[in-house]
């Protein structure tokens, strides 16, 4: 009977035990095998990726979009309006990890396991993520001091 009481006290103090809590923190409260598509905070700032997401959203009707609650407000507002226009169900996850540049900012997840091999938007749609010709043609400018001393 003391084991039962101890379990009940632990559940009351710490909450119910979770399966893979680190994975759930990384993937905004869900599991990796349920994810269709992900975007890091850095990828969310790029307009090309936003257009790619807009084109890909019709393929994921019925899925849930999870947004990191610690994103900057301007980015969060842009994606909330985009998702609302597309009539996608979304949820803002406030207990997610910090919104560092490499942390996940947006995640499209199913209700059941889908086992997608590649979920990163730039790897899944590489043609859309390629830099434009204008960006490739600009040579790097050398500073005055570098030209003077080298």
Short mmCIF file of C-alpha atoms in Angstrom, two decimals:
data_model
loop_
_atom_site.label_atom_id
_atom_site.label_comp_id
_atom_site.label_asym_id
_atom_site.label_seq_id
_atom_site.Cartn_x
_atom_site.Cartn_y
_atom_site.Cartn_z
CA UNK A 1 0.00 0.00 0.00
CA UNK A 2 2.90 2.39 0.58
CA UNK A 3 4.04 1.94 -3.05
CA UNK A 4 0.60 2.94 -4.24
CA UNK A 5 0.60 5.99 -1.98
CA UNK A 6 4.09 6.97 -3.12
CA UNK A 7 3.09 6.73 -6.81
CA UNK A 8 0.04 8.87 -6.16
CA UNK A 9 2.10 11.51 -4.34
CA UNK A 10 4.73 11.55 -7.12
CA UNK A 11 2.02 11.96 -9.76
CA UNK A 12 0.48 14.81 -7.78
CA UNK A 13 3.82 16.60 -7.31
CA UNK A 14 5.49 16.01 -10.68
CA UNK A 15 2.60 15.25 -13.01
CA UNK A 16 2.08 12.10 -14.99
CA UNK A 17 5.25 10.52 -16.37
CA UNK A 18 5.91 11.21 -20.07
CA UNK A 19 7.42 9.01 -22.76
CA UNK A 20 10.52 10.59 -24.36
CA UNK A 21 10.22 14.02 -22.70
CA UNK A 22 13.32 15.39 -24.48
CA UNK A 23 11.92 14.44 -27.88
CA UNK A 24 8.58 15.98 -27.00
CA UNK A 25 10.27 19.23 -25.92
CA UNK A 26 12.23 19.41 -29.17
CA UNK A 27 9.22 18.65 -31.40
CA UNK A 28 6.83 21.08 -29.65
CA UNK A 29 5.04 18.49 -27.52
CA UNK A 30 4.65 15.75 -30.12
CA UNK A 31 6.77 12.82 -31.29
CA UNK A 32 9.16 12.82 -34.26
CA UNK A 33 7.26 10.06 -36.09
CA UNK A 34 4.13 12.25 -36.30
CA UNK A 35 5.90 15.13 -38.10
CA UNK A 36 5.35 15.96 -41.77
CA UNK A 37 7.30 19.21 -42.06
CA UNK A 38 9.41 21.43 -39.82
CA UNK A 39 10.91 24.90 -40.00
CA UNK A 40 13.58 26.33 -37.73
CA UNK A 41 13.39 29.94 -36.58
CA UNK A 42 16.06 30.92 -39.13
CA UNK A 43 14.12 29.23 -41.94
CA UNK A 44 10.92 30.99 -40.88
CA UNK A 45 12.55 34.38 -41.45
CA UNK A 46 13.17 33.62 -45.15
CA UNK A 47 10.36 34.72 -47.49
CA UNK A 48 11.17 31.90 -49.96
CA UNK A 49 10.44 29.31 -47.28
CA UNK A 50 7.20 31.08 -46.42
CA UNK A 51 6.10 30.78 -50.07
CA UNK A 52 7.15 27.13 -50.12
CA UNK A 53 5.08 26.47 -47.01
CA UNK A 54 2.10 28.24 -48.55
CA UNK A 55 2.34 25.97 -51.62
CA UNK A 56 2.74 22.83 -49.47
CA UNK A 57 -0.10 23.48 -46.99
CA UNK A 58 -2.89 22.00 -49.18
CA UNK A 59 -1.08 18.64 -49.02
CA UNK A 60 -1.44 18.60 -45.23
CA UNK A 61 -5.14 19.36 -44.75
CA UNK A 62 -6.31 17.71 -41.56
CA UNK A 63 -2.89 17.99 -39.92
CA UNK A 64 -2.16 20.23 -36.96
CA UNK A 65 0.35 23.07 -37.22
CA UNK A 66 2.32 23.74 -34.05
CA UNK A 67 3.97 27.13 -33.52
CA UNK A 68 6.67 27.78 -30.95
CA UNK A 69 5.19 30.23 -28.42
CA UNK A 70 8.58 31.85 -27.84
CA UNK A 71 8.93 33.08 -31.42
CA UNK A 72 9.31 36.82 -32.00
CA UNK A 73 5.88 38.41 -32.26
CA UNK A 74 6.38 39.64 -35.84
CA UNK A 75 7.18 36.14 -37.15
CA UNK A 76 4.36 34.62 -35.14
CA UNK A 77 1.85 37.13 -36.54
CA UNK A 78 2.93 36.48 -40.14
CA UNK A 79 2.46 32.74 -39.83
CA UNK A 80 -0.79 32.97 -37.88
CA UNK A 81 -2.33 35.11 -40.64
CA UNK A 82 -0.99 32.74 -43.32
CA UNK A 83 -2.44 29.70 -41.53
CA UNK A 84 -5.77 31.42 -40.90
CA UNK A 85 -6.12 32.32 -44.58
CA UNK A 86 -5.45 28.69 -45.51
CA UNK A 87 -7.94 27.50 -42.85
CA UNK A 88 -5.34 25.31 -41.19
CA UNK A 89 -5.79 24.23 -37.59
CA UNK A 90 -2.90 25.52 -35.50
CA UNK A 91 -1.82 25.64 -31.89
CA UNK A 92 0.74 27.83 -30.14
CA UNK A 93 2.90 25.75 -27.81
CA UNK A 94 4.05 27.90 -24.92
CA UNK A 95 5.99 25.27 -22.98
CA UNK A 96 8.39 24.72 -25.88
CA UNK A 97 12.12 25.28 -25.73
CA UNK A 98 13.57 28.74 -26.34
CA UNK A 99 13.30 30.12 -29.85
CA UNK A 100 16.99 30.00 -30.72
CA UNK A 101 17.99 30.18 -34.39
CA UNK A 102 18.25 26.38 -34.76
CA UNK A 103 15.25 25.39 -32.66
CA UNK A 104 11.99 24.37 -34.31
CA UNK A 105 9.60 27.27 -34.80
CA UNK A 106 6.87 25.61 -36.89
CA UNK A 107 5.90 21.97 -37.16
CA UNK A 108 3.18 20.25 -39.18
CA UNK A 109 2.17 17.09 -37.35
CA UNK A 110 -0.39 14.36 -37.83
CA UNK A 111 -2.51 12.76 -35.17
CA UNK A 112 -0.89 9.38 -35.82
CA UNK A 113 2.58 8.23 -36.85
CA UNK A 114 3.51 9.09 -40.46
CA UNK A 115 7.26 8.25 -40.35
CA UNK A 116 8.54 10.86 -42.82
CA UNK A 117 12.29 10.49 -43.41
CA UNK A 118 12.92 14.16 -44.18
CA UNK A 119 10.90 16.83 -42.42
CA UNK A 120 13.10 19.92 -42.80
CA UNK A 121 11.52 22.29 -45.35
CA UNK A 122 14.81 23.19 -47.07
CA UNK A 123 15.76 19.53 -47.49
CA UNK A 124 12.28 18.40 -48.52
CA UNK A 125 11.86 21.17 -51.13
CA UNK A 126 15.46 21.96 -52.19
CA UNK A 127 14.59 23.85 -55.40
CA UNK A 128 12.63 26.46 -53.48
CA UNK A 129 15.38 26.93 -50.90
CA UNK A 130 18.18 27.49 -53.44
CA UNK A 131 19.52 31.05 -53.42
CA UNK A 132 18.59 33.21 -56.37
CA UNK A 133 21.07 34.18 -59.10
CA UNK A 134 21.37 37.72 -57.75
CA UNK A 135 22.64 36.44 -54.42
CA UNK A 136 25.23 34.18 -56.07
CA UNK A 137 26.68 36.83 -58.40
CA UNK A 138 27.61 39.39 -55.74
CA UNK A 139 31.30 39.01 -54.92
CA UNK A 140 32.41 39.55 -51.36
CA UNK A 141 33.68 43.08 -50.81
CA UNK A 142 37.08 43.41 -49.19
CA UNK A 143 37.59 46.07 -46.60
CA UNK A 144 39.85 49.06 -47.05
CA UNK A 145 42.30 47.78 -44.45
CA UNK A 146 42.49 44.35 -46.05
CA UNK A 147 43.30 45.85 -49.45
CA UNK A 148 45.87 48.17 -47.90
CA UNK A 149 47.80 45.56 -45.94
CA UNK A 150 47.42 42.45 -48.13
#
